[in-house]
Amino acid sequence: MPHDHHDHDHFHHEGMSPSGHPYRADNDGPLTYWQRMEIAVRELLVEKGLLTPSEIAAQIEAMEARSPANGAAVVARAWVDPAFKARLLADASAASREMGFDIGPLHLIAVENTAQTHNLIVCTLCSCYPRNLLGLPPDWYKTREYRSRAVREPRAVLREFGLDLPDDVTVRVHDSTADMRYIVLPSRPEGTEGLDEAELAILVTRDSMIGTGLPRQP
Amino acid sequence: MAERVRVKALTPPGHVRAPWYLRGKEGVIERPLGAFRNPEQLAYGLPAEEKPLFRVRFLMRDIWGEAAENPDDTLDAEIYAHWLEKVDHHAP
Amino acid sequence: MSDWDGRRWHDMGGQAAGPVPMEGHDFALWEKRIDALMVLCGQKGLFTVDGLRRALEDMGEDAFEKHSYYERWIAAVNQNLLESGVYSLEELADRMEQVAARGPTYAEAQHG
């Protein structure tokens, strides 16, 4: 019989995410060496009094609460509130905290797309990402292909994402080599004058905040 | 006028945050970012003093030369002060 | 004879590579736990992000190609914790054996 997550519900709620959805089915595959290491390391840290199970659960929950929707809310606010946009471009960490997002020690810089400029974010040395605002990065962001090529042929990379930029738009690539993380402030789409902040936020995709996409059209 | 700098063309074997493709390349200081603990010490669990960090902007033509995809596009990277040297404007 | 220019494998910017693979996946519970361990141990000063990166870099290109992201991260977390003496290799070895004896799947082995 396939393993049923509900078997564990009566004692731990193990296997369920905080939002109540089952995790990916890997719990049922053969136990791997690295999974054994994770379990062993976690248990040793708890037994030595360095971590508690509730801290670990709370951290997983905090990370799951972070998603591109947080960044989208920041972008939409900047689209409707020029004073907020100025604060965002001056200090994106402070502006994100002002909106109530718990971004921890993140040092965030917002880079603005305009009619003449398109920004693209990469980390060539590892896979640094503004995870404390946007959540965990997409898999492609961590690949050799993206890390290698984004700094040398960003326009070719963008075409693979369906974005063909005209020659008169300058591409600015940002390599997150040290302590800063970046978020793109995309341009507000045409024809959105009648939309409110919440409606605008729905148009803001994850990729539009990394620079590999544009916001949706309404 | 923005300050012109060159990334030092050093090749130590350890954990450093100055990417290979920018070593020896010239750009301008885009903005200072403050001081951060030196990752080259932190990586080995050693005491680490704070080092000034700068965002440096490079033209793609200055990185890739004739092979640049679009010479006027730019690349920004964060480089620690101890990896930067001033470029002498009066040099031939 | 094998001289070397000094460029390390992880320093990938500008190298030739193929099309960006677009497929993605959700993270499993064991991967989310590794992520949490990494963040919490960092907050408690047990290691630094640069200590983790150094361990990942030192694993080499082979590990990057063969193992998944969080497999490499738990190896880096473990390497740093061993180096700072949080637990011994003997303790780790014994515990990994105990874990394996609990059952053949992660669901069965995940807590004793």
Coordinates of C-alpha atoms in Angstrom, one line a residue:
Chain A
M1 CA 0.0 0.0 0.0
P2 CA 1.4 3.4 -0.8
H3 CA 2.5 5.4 2.2
D4 CA -0.4 7.6 3.4
H5 CA 0.6 10.9 4.9
H6 CA -2.4 10.8 7.1
D7 CA -0.9 7.9 9.0
H8 CA 1.3 10.4 10.8
D9 CA -1.2 13.1 11.4
H10 CA -2.3 11.9 14.8
F11 CA 1.1 12.6 16.3
H12 CA 3.2 15.0 14.2
H13 CA 1.6 16.3 11.1
E14 CA 4.9 15.1 9.5
G15 CA 4.7 15.1 5.7
M16 CA 2.3 18.0 5.4
S17 CA 3.3 21.5 4.7
P18 CA 2.1 24.3 7.0
S19 CA -0.5 25.2 4.4
G20 CA -1.9 21.6 4.6
H21 CA -0.6 20.2 1.3
P22 CA 1.3 17.0 1.1
Y23 CA 5.0 17.4 0.2
R24 CA 6.4 15.8 -2.9
A25 CA 6.3 12.0 -2.8
D26 CA 10.0 11.5 -2.1
N27 CA 9.2 10.4 1.4
D28 CA 8.2 7.0 -0.1
G29 CA 11.4 6.4 -2.2
P30 CA 14.3 4.4 -0.9
L31 CA 16.2 6.2 1.8
T32 CA 19.3 7.9 0.3
Y33 CA 22.7 8.5 1.8
W34 CA 22.0 12.3 1.9
Q35 CA 18.7 11.8 3.6
R36 CA 20.3 9.7 6.2
M37 CA 22.9 12.5 6.7
E38 CA 20.1 15.1 7.0
I39 CA 18.3 13.1 9.7
A40 CA 21.5 12.4 11.6
V41 CA 22.7 16.0 11.5
R42 CA 19.3 17.4 12.5
E43 CA 19.0 14.9 15.4
L44 CA 22.6 15.6 16.7
L45 CA 22.0 19.3 16.6
V46 CA 18.7 18.9 18.6
E47 CA 20.3 16.5 21.1
K48 CA 23.2 18.9 21.7
G49 CA 20.7 21.7 22.5
L50 CA 21.7 23.8 19.5
L51 CA 18.3 23.6 17.7
T52 CA 14.8 22.6 18.7
P53 CA 12.3 20.8 16.4
S54 CA 10.0 23.7 16.8
E55 CA 12.6 26.2 15.5
I56 CA 13.2 24.0 12.5
A57 CA 9.4 23.8 11.8
A58 CA 9.1 27.5 12.2
Q59 CA 11.9 28.2 9.8
I60 CA 10.4 25.9 7.2
E61 CA 7.1 27.7 7.7
A62 CA 8.7 31.1 7.4
M63 CA 10.4 30.1 4.2
E64 CA 7.2 28.8 2.7
A65 CA 5.5 32.1 3.5
R66 CA 8.0 33.8 1.3
S67 CA 7.0 33.8 -2.3
P68 CA 7.1 35.9 -5.5
A69 CA 3.7 37.4 -4.3
N70 CA 5.7 39.4 -1.7
G71 CA 7.9 40.9 -4.3
A72 CA 4.8 41.5 -6.5
A73 CA 3.2 43.5 -3.7
V74 CA 6.3 45.6 -3.4
V75 CA 6.4 46.2 -7.2
A76 CA 2.7 47.1 -7.4
R77 CA 3.0 49.6 -4.5
A78 CA 5.9 51.2 -6.4
W79 CA 3.7 51.5 -9.5
V80 CA 1.0 53.4 -7.7
D81 CA 2.9 55.4 -5.1
P82 CA 5.8 57.5 -6.4
A83 CA 7.1 58.4 -3.0
F84 CA 7.3 54.6 -2.1
K85 CA 9.0 54.0 -5.4
A86 CA 11.7 56.6 -4.5
R87 CA 12.2 54.9 -1.1
L88 CA 12.4 51.5 -2.8
L89 CA 15.1 52.6 -5.3
A90 CA 17.0 54.3 -2.4
D91 CA 16.8 51.3 0.0
A92 CA 14.8 48.3 -1.1
S93 CA 15.4 46.5 2.2
A94 CA 13.8 49.3 4.2
A95 CA 10.9 49.6 1.7
S96 CA 10.2 45.9 1.9
R97 CA 10.2 46.0 5.7
E98 CA 7.9 49.0 5.6
M99 CA 5.4 46.8 3.8
G100 CA 5.6 44.3 6.6
F101 CA 7.8 41.6 5.0
D102 CA 10.2 39.8 7.3
I103 CA 13.3 39.7 5.1
G104 CA 15.8 39.0 7.9
P105 CA 19.2 40.5 7.2
L106 CA 18.7 40.8 3.4
H107 CA 20.6 43.7 1.7
L108 CA 18.3 44.4 -1.2
I109 CA 18.8 46.7 -4.2
A110 CA 16.0 47.4 -6.6
V111 CA 16.9 48.1 -10.2
E112 CA 14.4 49.8 -12.4
N113 CA 13.4 48.9 -15.9
T114 CA 12.6 51.8 -18.2
A115 CA 11.8 52.3 -21.9
Q116 CA 15.6 52.4 -22.5
T117 CA 16.9 49.9 -19.9
H118 CA 16.3 46.2 -19.1
N119 CA 17.8 44.6 -16.0
L120 CA 18.7 41.0 -15.4
I121 CA 19.9 39.3 -12.2
V122 CA 22.3 36.4 -11.9
C123 CA 24.8 34.9 -9.5
T124 CA 27.7 33.4 -11.5
L125 CA 29.7 32.1 -8.5
C126 CA 26.9 30.2 -6.7
S127 CA 23.2 30.9 -6.8
C128 CA 22.5 34.0 -4.6
Y129 CA 18.9 35.1 -4.8
P130 CA 16.6 37.5 -2.9
R131 CA 15.1 34.4 -1.2
N132 CA 14.1 36.3 1.9
L133 CA 11.6 38.3 -0.2
L134 CA 10.8 36.0 -3.2
G135 CA 11.2 32.6 -1.6
L136 CA 13.5 29.9 -3.0
P137 CA 14.9 30.4 -6.5
P138 CA 13.6 28.5 -9.6
D139 CA 15.8 25.5 -10.6
W140 CA 17.0 27.2 -13.8
Y141 CA 18.5 30.0 -11.9
K142 CA 21.0 27.6 -10.3
T143 CA 22.0 25.8 -13.5
R144 CA 25.4 26.0 -15.1
E145 CA 23.8 27.2 -18.3
Y146 CA 22.1 30.3 -16.8
R147 CA 25.1 31.1 -14.5
S148 CA 27.6 30.8 -17.4
R149 CA 25.7 32.6 -20.1
A150 CA 23.7 35.4 -18.5
V151 CA 26.8 37.6 -18.2
R152 CA 28.1 37.0 -21.7
E153 CA 25.1 36.7 -23.9
P154 CA 22.1 38.0 -21.9
R155 CA 20.1 38.8 -25.0
A156 CA 20.4 35.2 -26.2
V157 CA 19.4 33.9 -22.8
L158 CA 16.4 36.3 -22.7
R159 CA 15.3 35.0 -26.1
E160 CA 15.1 31.5 -24.6
F161 CA 12.7 33.0 -22.0
G162 CA 10.6 34.5 -24.9
L163 CA 11.9 38.0 -24.5
D164 CA 13.4 39.6 -27.6
L165 CA 14.7 43.0 -26.7
P166 CA 15.3 45.7 -29.4
D167 CA 18.8 47.0 -29.9
D168 CA 18.0 50.4 -28.5
V169 CA 17.2 49.0 -25.1
T170 CA 20.4 48.7 -22.9
V171 CA 20.7 45.5 -21.0
R172 CA 22.1 45.8 -17.5
V173 CA 23.2 42.5 -16.0
H174 CA 23.7 42.3 -12.2
D175 CA 26.0 39.6 -10.9
S176 CA 25.3 39.0 -7.2
T177 CA 28.9 38.4 -6.3
A178 CA 28.9 39.4 -2.6
D179 CA 26.5 40.7 0.0
M180 CA 23.8 42.4 -2.0
R181 CA 20.7 40.8 -3.6
Y182 CA 18.7 42.3 -6.4
I183 CA 15.1 42.7 -7.5
V184 CA 14.0 44.1 -10.8
L185 CA 11.3 46.8 -10.7
P186 CA 9.7 46.1 -14.0
S187 CA 7.9 48.7 -16.0
R188 CA 4.1 49.0 -15.4
P189 CA 2.3 47.5 -18.4
E190 CA 0.4 49.8 -20.8
G191 CA -3.4 49.9 -20.3
T192 CA -3.4 49.3 -16.6
E193 CA -4.5 52.8 -15.5
G194 CA -7.8 51.5 -14.2
L195 CA -6.3 48.8 -12.0
D196 CA -5.8 49.0 -8.3
E197 CA -2.7 47.9 -6.4
A198 CA -4.0 44.4 -5.7
E199 CA -5.0 43.9 -9.3
L200 CA -1.6 45.2 -10.5
A201 CA 0.3 42.8 -8.2
I202 CA -1.4 39.8 -10.0
L203 CA 0.4 41.0 -13.1
V204 CA 3.9 40.8 -11.6
T205 CA 5.5 37.5 -12.3
R206 CA 8.6 36.0 -10.5
D207 CA 10.5 36.1 -13.7
S208 CA 9.7 39.8 -14.2
M209 CA 11.5 40.5 -10.9
I210 CA 14.6 38.5 -12.0
G211 CA 14.6 40.1 -15.4
T212 CA 13.9 37.0 -17.5
G213 CA 10.3 38.1 -18.1
L214 CA 8.0 41.0 -18.3
P215 CA 4.8 41.5 -16.2
R216 CA 1.6 40.0 -17.6
Q217 CA -0.7 42.1 -19.7
P218 CA -4.1 42.7 -18.1
Chain B
M1 CA 33.2 61.8 -13.2
A2 CA 32.9 58.3 -11.9
E3 CA 36.1 56.7 -10.5
R4 CA 37.7 54.3 -12.8
V5 CA 39.0 51.0 -11.3
R6 CA 40.5 47.7 -12.4
V7 CA 39.8 44.4 -10.8
K8 CA 43.2 42.8 -9.8
A9 CA 44.2 39.9 -12.0
L10 CA 45.1 37.6 -9.1
T11 CA 44.7 33.9 -9.1
P12 CA 44.6 32.6 -5.5
P13 CA 43.3 29.0 -5.1
G14 CA 40.8 29.6 -2.3
H15 CA 37.3 31.1 -1.7
V16 CA 37.1 34.5 -3.3
R17 CA 34.2 36.5 -4.6
A18 CA 35.9 38.4 -7.5
P19 CA 34.7 36.4 -10.6
W20 CA 37.3 35.2 -13.0
Y21 CA 35.8 36.9 -16.0
L22 CA 36.2 40.3 -14.4
R23 CA 39.8 40.0 -13.3
G24 CA 42.0 42.5 -15.1
K25 CA 38.9 44.3 -16.4
E26 CA 38.2 48.1 -16.0
G27 CA 35.0 49.6 -14.9
V28 CA 33.6 52.5 -12.8
I29 CA 32.4 52.7 -9.3
E30 CA 28.6 52.6 -9.5
R31 CA 28.1 53.1 -5.7
P32 CA 29.8 52.2 -2.4
L33 CA 27.9 49.6 -0.5
G34 CA 29.5 49.9 3.0
A35 CA 31.8 47.5 4.7
F36 CA 31.3 43.7 5.1
R37 CA 33.3 41.0 6.8
N38 CA 35.9 39.6 4.5
P39 CA 34.6 36.4 2.9
E40 CA 38.1 35.1 2.3
Q41 CA 38.5 34.8 6.1
L42 CA 34.9 33.8 7.0
A43 CA 35.2 30.9 4.5
Y44 CA 37.8 29.2 6.8
G45 CA 36.2 30.0 10.1
L46 CA 38.8 32.7 10.8
P47 CA 38.3 36.2 12.4
A48 CA 37.3 38.5 9.6
E49 CA 37.7 42.3 9.5
E50 CA 35.3 44.4 7.6
K51 CA 36.3 45.4 4.1
P52 CA 34.8 48.1 1.9
L53 CA 32.6 46.8 -0.9
F54 CA 31.8 48.6 -4.1
R55 CA 29.4 48.0 -7.0
V56 CA 31.4 48.3 -10.1
R57 CA 29.9 48.9 -13.6
F58 CA 31.6 47.4 -16.6
L59 CA 30.8 47.9 -20.3
M60 CA 30.3 44.6 -22.0
R61 CA 32.9 45.7 -24.6
D62 CA 35.5 46.1 -21.8
I63 CA 34.8 42.6 -20.6
W64 CA 34.4 40.6 -23.8
G65 CA 36.0 42.9 -26.4
E66 CA 35.0 42.4 -30.0
A67 CA 33.1 39.3 -29.1
A68 CA 30.6 41.2 -26.9
E69 CA 27.0 40.4 -27.7
N70 CA 26.1 44.1 -27.5
P71 CA 29.1 46.4 -26.6
D72 CA 27.0 49.1 -24.9
D73 CA 25.2 46.7 -22.5
T74 CA 26.6 46.8 -19.0
L75 CA 27.5 44.4 -16.1
D76 CA 27.4 45.4 -12.5
A77 CA 29.2 43.3 -9.8
E78 CA 30.1 43.7 -6.2
I79 CA 33.9 43.8 -5.7
Y80 CA 35.8 44.2 -2.4
A81 CA 38.2 47.1 -2.2
H82 CA 41.2 44.8 -1.8
W83 CA 40.5 43.4 -5.2
L84 CA 40.4 46.9 -6.9
E85 CA 43.1 49.2 -8.1
K86 CA 42.7 52.7 -9.3
V87 CA 43.2 53.3 -13.0
D88 CA 45.6 56.2 -13.8
H89 CA 43.8 58.5 -16.2
H90 CA 47.2 60.0 -17.3
A91 CA 48.6 56.7 -18.4
P92 CA 49.1 56.5 -22.2
Chain C
M1 CA 52.9 17.7 -16.2
S2 CA 49.6 19.6 -15.8
D3 CA 49.8 23.3 -15.3
W4 CA 46.7 25.2 -14.5
D5 CA 45.5 28.8 -15.0
G6 CA 43.9 29.0 -11.5
R7 CA 40.3 29.3 -12.6
R8 CA 38.1 27.2 -10.2
W9 CA 35.2 25.2 -11.5
H10 CA 32.4 27.1 -9.8
D11 CA 33.5 30.4 -11.3
M12 CA 31.3 29.9 -14.4
G13 CA 30.6 33.4 -15.6
G14 CA 31.1 33.7 -19.4
Q15 CA 31.8 30.1 -20.2
A16 CA 30.1 28.4 -23.1
A17 CA 27.0 26.3 -22.2
G18 CA 23.9 25.0 -23.8
P19 CA 20.3 26.2 -23.6
V20 CA 18.9 27.0 -20.1
P21 CA 16.9 24.0 -18.9
M22 CA 13.5 25.3 -17.9
E23 CA 12.0 22.4 -16.0
G24 CA 11.6 22.8 -12.2
H25 CA 10.4 20.9 -9.2
D26 CA 8.9 21.5 -5.8
F27 CA 11.1 20.8 -2.8
A28 CA 10.6 17.7 -0.6
L29 CA 10.4 17.8 3.1
W30 CA 14.0 16.6 3.6
E31 CA 15.2 19.4 1.3
K32 CA 13.2 22.0 3.2
R33 CA 14.8 20.7 6.4
I34 CA 18.3 21.1 5.0
D35 CA 17.4 24.6 4.0
A36 CA 16.2 25.3 7.5
L37 CA 19.3 23.8 9.1
M38 CA 21.5 25.9 6.9
V39 CA 19.7 29.2 7.9
L40 CA 19.4 28.4 11.6
C41 CA 22.9 27.2 12.1
G42 CA 24.1 30.3 10.3
Q43 CA 22.0 32.5 12.6
K44 CA 23.4 30.8 15.7
G45 CA 27.0 31.4 14.5
L46 CA 27.9 27.7 13.9
F47 CA 29.2 28.5 10.5
T48 CA 29.0 31.3 7.8
V49 CA 27.5 31.3 4.3
D50 CA 31.1 31.7 3.1
G51 CA 32.1 28.6 5.0
L52 CA 29.3 26.7 3.3
R53 CA 30.3 28.1 -0.1
R54 CA 33.9 27.1 0.5
A55 CA 32.9 23.5 1.3
L56 CA 30.7 23.4 -1.9
E57 CA 33.5 24.7 -4.0
D58 CA 36.0 22.3 -2.5
M59 CA 33.7 19.3 -3.3
G60 CA 34.6 20.0 -7.0
E61 CA 32.8 19.9 -10.3
D62 CA 32.1 16.2 -10.1
A63 CA 29.8 16.7 -7.1
F64 CA 28.1 19.6 -8.9
E65 CA 27.3 17.4 -11.8
K66 CA 26.4 14.2 -9.9
H67 CA 24.5 15.4 -6.8
S68 CA 21.4 17.6 -6.4
Y69 CA 21.4 21.0 -4.9
Y70 CA 20.3 20.0 -1.4
E71 CA 22.5 16.9 -1.4
R72 CA 25.5 19.1 -1.8
W73 CA 24.2 21.6 0.8
I74 CA 23.8 18.9 3.5
A75 CA 27.3 17.8 2.8
A76 CA 28.5 21.4 3.2
V77 CA 26.5 21.9 6.4
N78 CA 28.0 18.6 7.8
Q79 CA 31.5 19.5 6.7
N80 CA 31.3 22.9 8.6
L81 CA 29.8 21.3 11.7
L82 CA 32.4 18.6 11.8
E83 CA 35.2 21.2 11.4
S84 CA 33.9 23.4 14.2
G85 CA 33.5 20.3 16.5
V86 CA 29.7 20.4 17.0
Y87 CA 29.8 16.6 16.8
S88 CA 32.4 14.0 16.0
L89 CA 32.7 11.9 12.9
E90 CA 32.1 8.9 15.1
E91 CA 28.8 10.3 16.4
L92 CA 27.7 11.1 12.8
A93 CA 28.7 7.6 11.6
D94 CA 26.8 5.9 14.5
R95 CA 23.7 8.0 13.9
M96 CA 23.6 7.4 10.2
E97 CA 23.7 3.7 10.8
Q98 CA 20.9 3.9 13.4
V99 CA 18.8 6.0 10.9
A100 CA 19.3 3.3 8.2
A101 CA 18.1 0.6 10.6
R102 CA 14.8 2.4 11.2
G103 CA 13.3 1.5 7.8
P104 CA 13.8 1.7 4.0
T105 CA 12.1 5.0 3.3
Y106 CA 12.5 8.6 4.5
A107 CA 9.1 8.6 6.0
E108 CA 10.1 5.7 8.3
A109 CA 13.6 6.8 9.1
Q110 CA 13.0 10.6 9.6
H111 CA 12.8 10.5 13.4
G112 CA 13.7 7.9 16.0

